[in-house]
mmCIF file of C-alpha atoms in Angstrom:
data_model
loop_
_atom_site.group_PDB
_atom_site.id
_atom_site.type_symbol
_atom_site.label_atom_id
_atom_site.label_comp_id
_atom_site.label_asym_id
_atom_site.label_seq_id
_atom_site.Cartn_x
_atom_site.Cartn_y
_atom_site.Cartn_z
ATOM 1 C CA UNK A 13 -14.951 -12.286 14.388
ATOM 2 C CA UNK A 14 -13.956 -13.989 17.574
ATOM 3 C CA UNK A 15 -12.315 -16.876 15.858
ATOM 4 C CA UNK A 16 -10.417 -14.672 13.434
ATOM 5 C CA UNK A 17 -9.268 -12.337 16.201
ATOM 6 C CA UNK A 18 -7.996 -15.253 18.222
ATOM 7 C CA UNK A 19 -5.858 -16.336 15.274
ATOM 8 C CA UNK A 20 -4.539 -12.775 14.839
ATOM 9 C CA UNK A 21 -3.413 -12.477 18.445
ATOM 10 C CA UNK A 22 -1.512 -15.816 18.246
ATOM 11 C CA UNK A 23 0.654 -14.690 15.249
ATOM 12 C CA UNK A 24 2.845 -11.563 15.759
ATOM 13 C CA UNK A 25 -0.125 -9.768 17.182
ATOM 14 C CA UNK A 26 1.562 -6.380 17.431
ATOM 15 C CA UNK A 27 2.740 -6.431 13.849
ATOM 16 C CA UNK A 28 -0.628 -7.633 12.483
ATOM 17 C CA UNK A 29 -2.409 -4.960 14.403
ATOM 18 C CA UNK A 30 -0.020 -2.238 13.218
ATOM 19 C CA UNK A 31 -0.516 -3.359 9.608
ATOM 20 C CA UNK A 32 -4.289 -3.356 9.559
ATOM 21 C CA UNK A 33 -4.229 0.034 11.321
ATOM 22 C CA UNK A 34 -1.837 1.412 8.682
ATOM 23 C CA UNK A 35 -3.962 0.113 5.824
ATOM 24 C CA UNK A 36 -6.990 1.775 7.399
ATOM 25 C CA UNK A 37 -5.092 4.997 7.998
ATOM 26 C CA UNK A 38 -4.019 5.260 4.430
ATOM 27 C CA UNK A 39 -7.571 5.155 3.166
ATOM 28 C CA UNK A 40 -9.273 7.030 6.060
ATOM 29 C CA UNK A 41 -9.254 10.536 4.591
ATOM 30 C CA UNK A 42 -8.783 9.751 0.899
ATOM 31 C CA UNK A 43 -9.789 7.073 -1.560
ATOM 32 C CA UNK A 44 -6.435 6.224 -3.005
ATOM 33 C CA UNK A 45 -5.544 2.498 -3.391
ATOM 34 C CA UNK A 46 -3.044 1.106 -0.840
ATOM 35 C CA UNK A 47 0.073 -0.435 -2.335
ATOM 36 C CA UNK A 48 2.904 -2.368 -0.681
ATOM 37 C CA UNK A 49 5.163 0.716 -1.240
ATOM 38 C CA UNK A 50 2.657 2.879 0.619
ATOM 39 C CA UNK A 51 2.732 0.486 3.563
ATOM 40 C CA UNK A 52 6.500 0.217 3.479
ATOM 41 C CA UNK A 53 6.916 3.965 3.648
ATOM 42 C CA UNK A 54 4.313 4.436 6.441
ATOM 43 C CA UNK A 55 5.770 1.687 8.579
ATOM 44 C CA UNK A 56 9.405 2.307 7.777
ATOM 45 C CA UNK A 57 10.065 -1.249 6.690
ATOM 46 C CA UNK A 58 11.409 -2.924 3.496
ATOM 47 C CA UNK A 59 8.980 -3.767 0.641
ATOM 48 C CA UNK A 60 9.883 -7.479 1.156
ATOM 49 C CA UNK A 61 8.724 -7.300 4.763
ATOM 50 C CA UNK A 62 5.381 -5.862 3.643
ATOM 51 C CA UNK A 63 4.988 -8.609 1.055
ATOM 52 C CA UNK A 64 5.352 -11.320 3.706
ATOM 53 C CA UNK A 65 3.042 -9.596 6.216
ATOM 54 C CA UNK A 66 0.374 -8.925 3.651
ATOM 55 C CA UNK A 67 0.371 -12.523 2.736
ATOM 56 C CA UNK A 68 -0.177 -13.407 6.365
ATOM 57 C CA UNK A 69 -3.049 -10.958 6.619
ATOM 58 C CA UNK A 70 -4.631 -12.617 3.622
ATOM 59 C CA UNK A 71 -4.166 -16.059 5.212
ATOM 60 C CA UNK A 72 -5.860 -14.725 8.357
ATOM 61 C CA UNK A 73 -8.819 -13.423 6.446
ATOM 62 C CA UNK A 74 -7.968 -9.813 7.352
ATOM 63 C CA UNK A 75 -6.894 -8.481 3.932
ATOM 64 C CA UNK A 76 -7.412 -8.990 0.199
ATOM 65 C CA UNK A 77 -4.532 -8.734 -2.210
ATOM 66 C CA UNK A 78 -3.711 -9.906 -5.685
ATOM 67 C CA UNK A 79 -0.219 -9.869 -7.148
ATOM 68 C CA UNK A 80 0.742 -6.248 -8.206
ATOM 69 C CA UNK A 81 -2.652 -5.060 -7.039
ATOM 70 C CA UNK A 82 -3.751 -2.913 -4.088
ATOM 71 C CA UNK A 83 -4.236 -4.108 -0.526
ATOM 72 C CA UNK A 84 -7.606 -3.771 1.095
ATOM 73 C CA UNK A 85 -9.198 -4.875 4.422
ATOM 74 C CA UNK A 86 -11.862 -7.530 4.738
ATOM 75 C CA UNK A 87 -14.750 -6.877 7.078
ATOM 76 C CA UNK A 88 -12.809 -8.785 9.734
ATOM 77 C CA UNK A 89 -9.710 -6.705 9.041
ATOM 78 C CA UNK A 90 -11.679 -3.467 9.211
ATOM 79 C CA UNK A 91 -13.155 -4.499 12.563
ATOM 80 C CA UNK A 92 -9.702 -5.155 13.996
ATOM 81 C CA UNK A 93 -8.306 -1.839 12.511
ATOM 82 C CA UNK A 94 -11.188 0.162 14.024
ATOM 83 C CA UNK A 95 -10.668 -1.472 17.391
ATOM 84 C CA UNK A 96 -6.976 -0.532 17.328
ATOM 85 C CA UNK A 97 -7.725 3.064 16.126
ATOM 86 C CA UNK A 98 -10.211 3.368 18.946
ATOM 87 C CA UNK A 99 -7.629 2.372 21.486
ATOM 88 C CA UNK A 100 -5.003 4.686 20.038
ATOM 89 C CA UNK A 101 -7.261 7.743 19.910
ATOM 90 C CA UNK A 102 -8.723 7.296 23.346
ATOM 91 C CA UNK A 103 -5.199 6.987 24.796
ATOM 92 C CA UNK A 104 -4.134 10.123 22.987
ATOM 93 C CA UNK A 105 -7.132 11.965 24.393
ATOM 94 C CA UNK A 106 -6.346 10.770 27.896
ATOM 95 C CA UNK A 107 -2.726 11.794 27.658
ATOM 96 C CA UNK A 108 -3.679 15.330 26.554
ATOM 97 C CA UNK A 109 -6.759 16.005 28.755
ATOM 98 C CA UNK A 110 -5.637 14.197 31.905
ATOM 99 C CA UNK A 111 -1.819 14.087 31.823
ATOM 100 C CA UNK A 112 -0.965 17.458 30.220
ATOM 101 C CA UNK A 113 0.791 16.090 27.138
ATOM 102 C CA UNK A 114 0.938 18.353 24.045
ATOM 103 C CA UNK A 115 -0.856 17.128 20.938
ATOM 104 C CA UNK A 116 2.527 16.885 19.260
ATOM 105 C CA UNK A 117 3.778 14.432 21.950
ATOM 106 C CA UNK A 118 1.076 11.743 22.182
ATOM 107 C CA UNK A 119 1.354 9.692 18.989
ATOM 108 C CA UNK A 120 4.336 7.549 19.900
ATOM 109 C CA UNK A 121 3.185 7.054 23.492
ATOM 110 C CA UNK A 122 -0.192 5.798 22.206
ATOM 111 C CA UNK A 123 1.481 3.501 19.680
ATOM 112 C CA UNK A 124 3.237 1.773 22.619
ATOM 113 C CA UNK A 125 0.238 1.623 24.969
ATOM 114 C CA UNK A 126 -2.477 0.536 22.579
ATOM 115 C CA UNK A 127 -0.986 -2.972 22.470
ATOM 116 C CA UNK A 128 -0.868 -3.423 26.196
ATOM 117 C CA UNK A 129 -4.311 -2.389 27.441
ATOM 118 C CA UNK A 130 -7.342 -4.676 27.727
ATOM 119 C CA UNK A 131 -10.824 -4.196 26.158
ATOM 120 C CA UNK A 132 -12.184 -3.577 29.631
ATOM 121 C CA UNK A 133 -9.622 -0.819 30.203
ATOM 122 C CA UNK A 134 -10.480 0.882 26.902
ATOM 123 C CA UNK A 135 -14.237 0.792 27.651
ATOM 124 C CA UNK A 136 -13.643 2.345 31.194
ATOM 125 C CA UNK A 137 -11.262 4.943 29.627
ATOM 126 C CA UNK A 138 -13.976 5.904 27.156
ATOM 127 C CA UNK A 139 -16.519 6.255 29.931
ATOM 128 C CA UNK A 140 -14.030 8.233 32.114
ATOM 129 C CA UNK A 141 -13.429 10.690 29.310
ATOM 130 C CA UNK A 142 -17.108 11.240 28.664
ATOM 131 C CA UNK A 143 -17.185 9.189 25.436
ATOM 132 C CA UNK A 144 -15.326 11.788 23.282
ATOM 133 C CA UNK A 145 -16.160 11.907 19.622
ATOM 134 C CA UNK A 146 -12.689 12.959 18.472
ATOM 135 C CA UNK A 147 -9.115 12.819 19.547
ATOM 136 C CA UNK A 148 -6.823 15.875 20.113
ATOM 137 C CA UNK A 149 -6.069 16.067 16.368
ATOM 138 C CA UNK A 150 -9.773 16.016 15.364
ATOM 139 C CA UNK A 151 -9.654 12.374 14.162
ATOM 140 C CA UNK A 152 -13.000 10.699 15.074
ATOM 141 C CA UNK A 153 -12.912 8.006 17.721
ATOM 142 C CA UNK A 154 -14.736 4.813 16.662
ATOM 143 C CA UNK A 155 -17.510 3.692 18.895
ATOM 144 C CA UNK A 156 -17.379 0.373 20.643
ATOM 145 C CA UNK A 157 -19.790 -1.088 18.006
ATOM 146 C CA UNK A 158 -17.304 -0.243 15.217
ATOM 147 C CA UNK A 159 -19.194 2.778 13.805
ATOM 148 C CA UNK A 160 -17.332 6.024 13.203
ATOM 149 C CA UNK A 161 -18.534 9.275 11.668
ATOM 150 C CA UNK A 162 -16.397 11.719 9.804
ATOM 151 C CA UNK A 163 -17.026 15.416 9.526
ATOM 152 C CA UNK A 164 -17.838 17.152 6.191
ATOM 153 C CA UNK A 165 -14.330 18.403 5.500
ATOM 154 C CA UNK A 166 -11.994 19.411 2.710
ATOM 155 C CA UNK A 167 -8.213 19.409 2.792
ATOM 156 C CA UNK A 168 -6.919 23.032 3.037
ATOM 157 C CA UNK A 169 -5.002 22.852 -0.249
ATOM 158 C CA UNK A 170 -8.294 22.007 -2.007
ATOM 159 C CA UNK A 171 -10.052 25.194 -0.885
ATOM 160 C CA UNK A 172 -10.343 28.084 -3.400
ATOM 161 C CA UNK A 173 -9.296 31.663 -2.751
ATOM 162 C CA UNK A 174 -11.137 33.333 0.077
ATOM 163 C CA UNK A 175 -12.849 30.232 1.317
ATOM 164 C CA UNK A 176 -13.585 30.158 5.064
ATOM 165 C CA UNK A 177 -14.146 27.144 7.297
ATOM 166 C CA UNK A 178 -13.688 25.612 10.689
ATOM 167 C CA UNK A 179 -10.434 23.678 11.400
ATOM 168 C CA UNK A 180 -11.722 20.148 12.259
ATOM 169 C CA UNK A 181 -8.670 17.962 11.742
ATOM 170 C CA UNK A 182 -4.811 18.193 11.726
ATOM 171 C CA UNK A 183 -2.741 15.272 10.604
ATOM 172 C CA UNK A 184 -0.324 14.104 13.297
ATOM 173 C CA UNK A 185 2.131 12.685 10.776
ATOM 174 C CA UNK A 186 4.451 15.722 11.226
ATOM 175 C CA UNK A 187 4.721 17.006 14.812
ATOM 176 C CA UNK A 188 6.259 20.257 13.439
ATOM 177 C CA UNK A 189 2.911 21.172 11.911
ATOM 178 C CA UNK A 190 1.264 20.787 15.316
ATOM 179 C CA UNK A 191 3.974 22.842 16.985
ATOM 180 C CA UNK A 192 3.609 25.573 14.383
ATOM 181 C CA UNK A 193 -0.097 25.812 14.951
ATOM 182 C CA UNK A 194 0.533 25.996 18.745
ATOM 183 C CA UNK A 195 3.104 28.692 18.277
ATOM 184 C CA UNK A 196 0.648 30.812 16.266
ATOM 185 C CA UNK A 197 -2.311 30.166 18.601
ATOM 186 C CA UNK A 198 -4.379 28.106 16.079
ATOM 187 C CA UNK A 199 -6.533 25.339 17.500
ATOM 188 C CA UNK A 200 -9.267 22.944 16.427
ATOM 189 C CA UNK A 201 -12.608 24.751 15.722
ATOM 190 C CA UNK A 202 -10.893 28.025 14.830
ATOM 191 C CA UNK A 203 -12.284 29.583 11.662
ATOM 192 C CA UNK A 204 -9.626 29.979 8.945
ATOM 193 C CA UNK A 205 -9.670 31.791 5.643
ATOM 194 C CA UNK A 206 -7.441 30.537 2.867
ATOM 195 C CA UNK A 207 -5.855 33.059 0.488
ATOM 196 C CA UNK A 208 -3.741 31.867 -2.345
ATOM 197 C CA UNK A 209 -0.477 33.606 -3.148
ATOM 198 C CA UNK A 210 1.865 33.129 -6.080
ATOM 199 C CA UNK A 211 3.263 29.692 -6.682
ATOM 200 C CA UNK A 212 2.615 27.052 -3.968
ATOM 201 C CA UNK A 213 2.208 29.446 -1.081
ATOM 202 C CA UNK A 214 -1.134 29.943 0.803
ATOM 203 C CA UNK A 215 -1.923 32.605 3.424
ATOM 204 C CA UNK A 216 -3.935 31.464 6.448
ATOM 205 C CA UNK A 217 -5.933 34.042 8.258
ATOM 206 C CA UNK A 218 -8.027 33.536 11.431
ATOM 207 C CA UNK A 219 -11.626 34.312 10.751
ATOM 208 C CA UNK A 220 -12.347 37.987 11.373
ATOM 209 C CA UNK A 221 -8.660 38.844 11.777
ATOM 210 C CA UNK A 222 -7.540 41.838 9.844
ATOM 211 C CA UNK A 223 -3.861 41.438 10.831
ATOM 212 C CA UNK A 224 -1.106 39.786 8.780
ATOM 213 C CA UNK A 225 -1.834 36.217 7.750
ATOM 214 C CA UNK A 226 0.456 33.129 8.075
ATOM 215 C CA UNK A 227 2.214 32.051 4.899
ATOM 216 C CA UNK A 228 2.292 28.239 4.589
ATOM 217 C CA UNK A 229 3.299 25.915 1.710
ATOM 218 C CA UNK A 230 1.045 23.325 0.073
ATOM 219 C CA UNK A 231 2.773 20.448 1.938
ATOM 220 C CA UNK A 232 1.741 22.159 5.222
ATOM 221 C CA UNK A 233 -1.735 22.762 3.877
ATOM 222 C CA UNK A 234 -2.271 19.078 3.119
ATOM 223 C CA UNK A 235 -2.143 18.434 6.898
ATOM 224 C CA UNK A 236 -5.194 20.588 7.696
ATOM 225 C CA UNK A 237 -8.860 19.757 7.097
ATOM 226 C CA UNK A 238 -11.538 22.426 6.985
ATOM 227 C CA UNK A 239 -15.337 22.081 7.435
ATOM 228 C CA UNK A 240 -16.659 24.630 4.995
ATOM 229 C CA UNK A 241 -18.594 27.641 6.295
ATOM 230 C CA UNK A 242 -20.487 27.722 3.027
ATOM 231 C CA UNK A 243 -20.006 29.124 -0.489
ATOM 232 C CA UNK A 244 -18.721 32.654 -1.036
ATOM 233 C CA UNK A 245 -18.761 35.043 -4.004
ATOM 234 C CA UNK A 246 -16.984 33.383 -6.917
ATOM 235 C CA UNK A 247 -16.808 30.045 -5.028
ATOM 236 C CA UNK A 248 -15.544 27.112 -7.137
ATOM 237 C CA UNK A 249 -15.749 24.423 -4.417
ATOM 238 C CA UNK A 250 -18.025 21.602 -5.495
ATOM 239 C CA UNK A 251 -20.365 21.462 -2.478
ATOM 240 C CA UNK A 252 -19.620 21.218 1.257
ATOM 241 C CA UNK A 253 -18.751 17.581 1.272
ATOM 242 C CA UNK A 254 -20.704 14.864 2.998
ATOM 243 C CA UNK A 255 -20.583 13.476 6.510
ATOM 244 C CA UNK A 256 -19.381 9.906 6.211
ATOM 245 C CA UNK A 257 -20.446 7.015 8.419
ATOM 246 C CA UNK A 258 -18.066 4.022 8.404
ATOM 247 C CA UNK A 259 -19.211 0.867 10.048
ATOM 248 C CA UNK A 260 -17.381 -2.402 10.443
ATOM 249 C CA UNK A 261 -20.691 -4.199 10.670
ATOM 250 C CA UNK A 262 -21.736 -3.376 7.112
#
């Protein structure tokens, strides 16, 4: 790993780190294959730029890719991605808990800072924060050894009518979603009940709340992940999901 990482840092290190992190992010909460188009959209670059960078990642031993096929990380690429994700999420946690940032404000700041801090700084930051298990959005923070555990969770739009569960993750891709939840007093670990309305509208209700629910569309619902409270009468959800352990050493 040391040899590979040295090579990575000598060739457009920031770009390489951003690419492996993007590949990881696109497969973190779903099993869909990653294409050049997916990467271009996520990184806001041209498809031709993605093609060139993916070829470099392959040369560096960080990615695997065949023409017209999906892009995937090698064990070395996964290790680098997890190291960058660890940096990013620890910095986000620090900004929220120590500097008073809102959870909708930290992503861009962390994107800049993650490339400038040392491994020693990251380790001391982790210790200072009490070795948190998740960032402000509920995304798990990889440990220093490259292991990371994900909660048993389902995306909100996959829950059936009347299903209840604890909010364990909110995607930070759209800050407006985070601001909407703030405005309505919804936070991580709140229990939510999903009620389906006509068409693509869902109603969110805080657990135990008998007042009016919040109407949200399916696009919004795709940003929220719920840890199921268990089956209910007429439940169609196929099990509670499994806790996943991802480890760069395997």
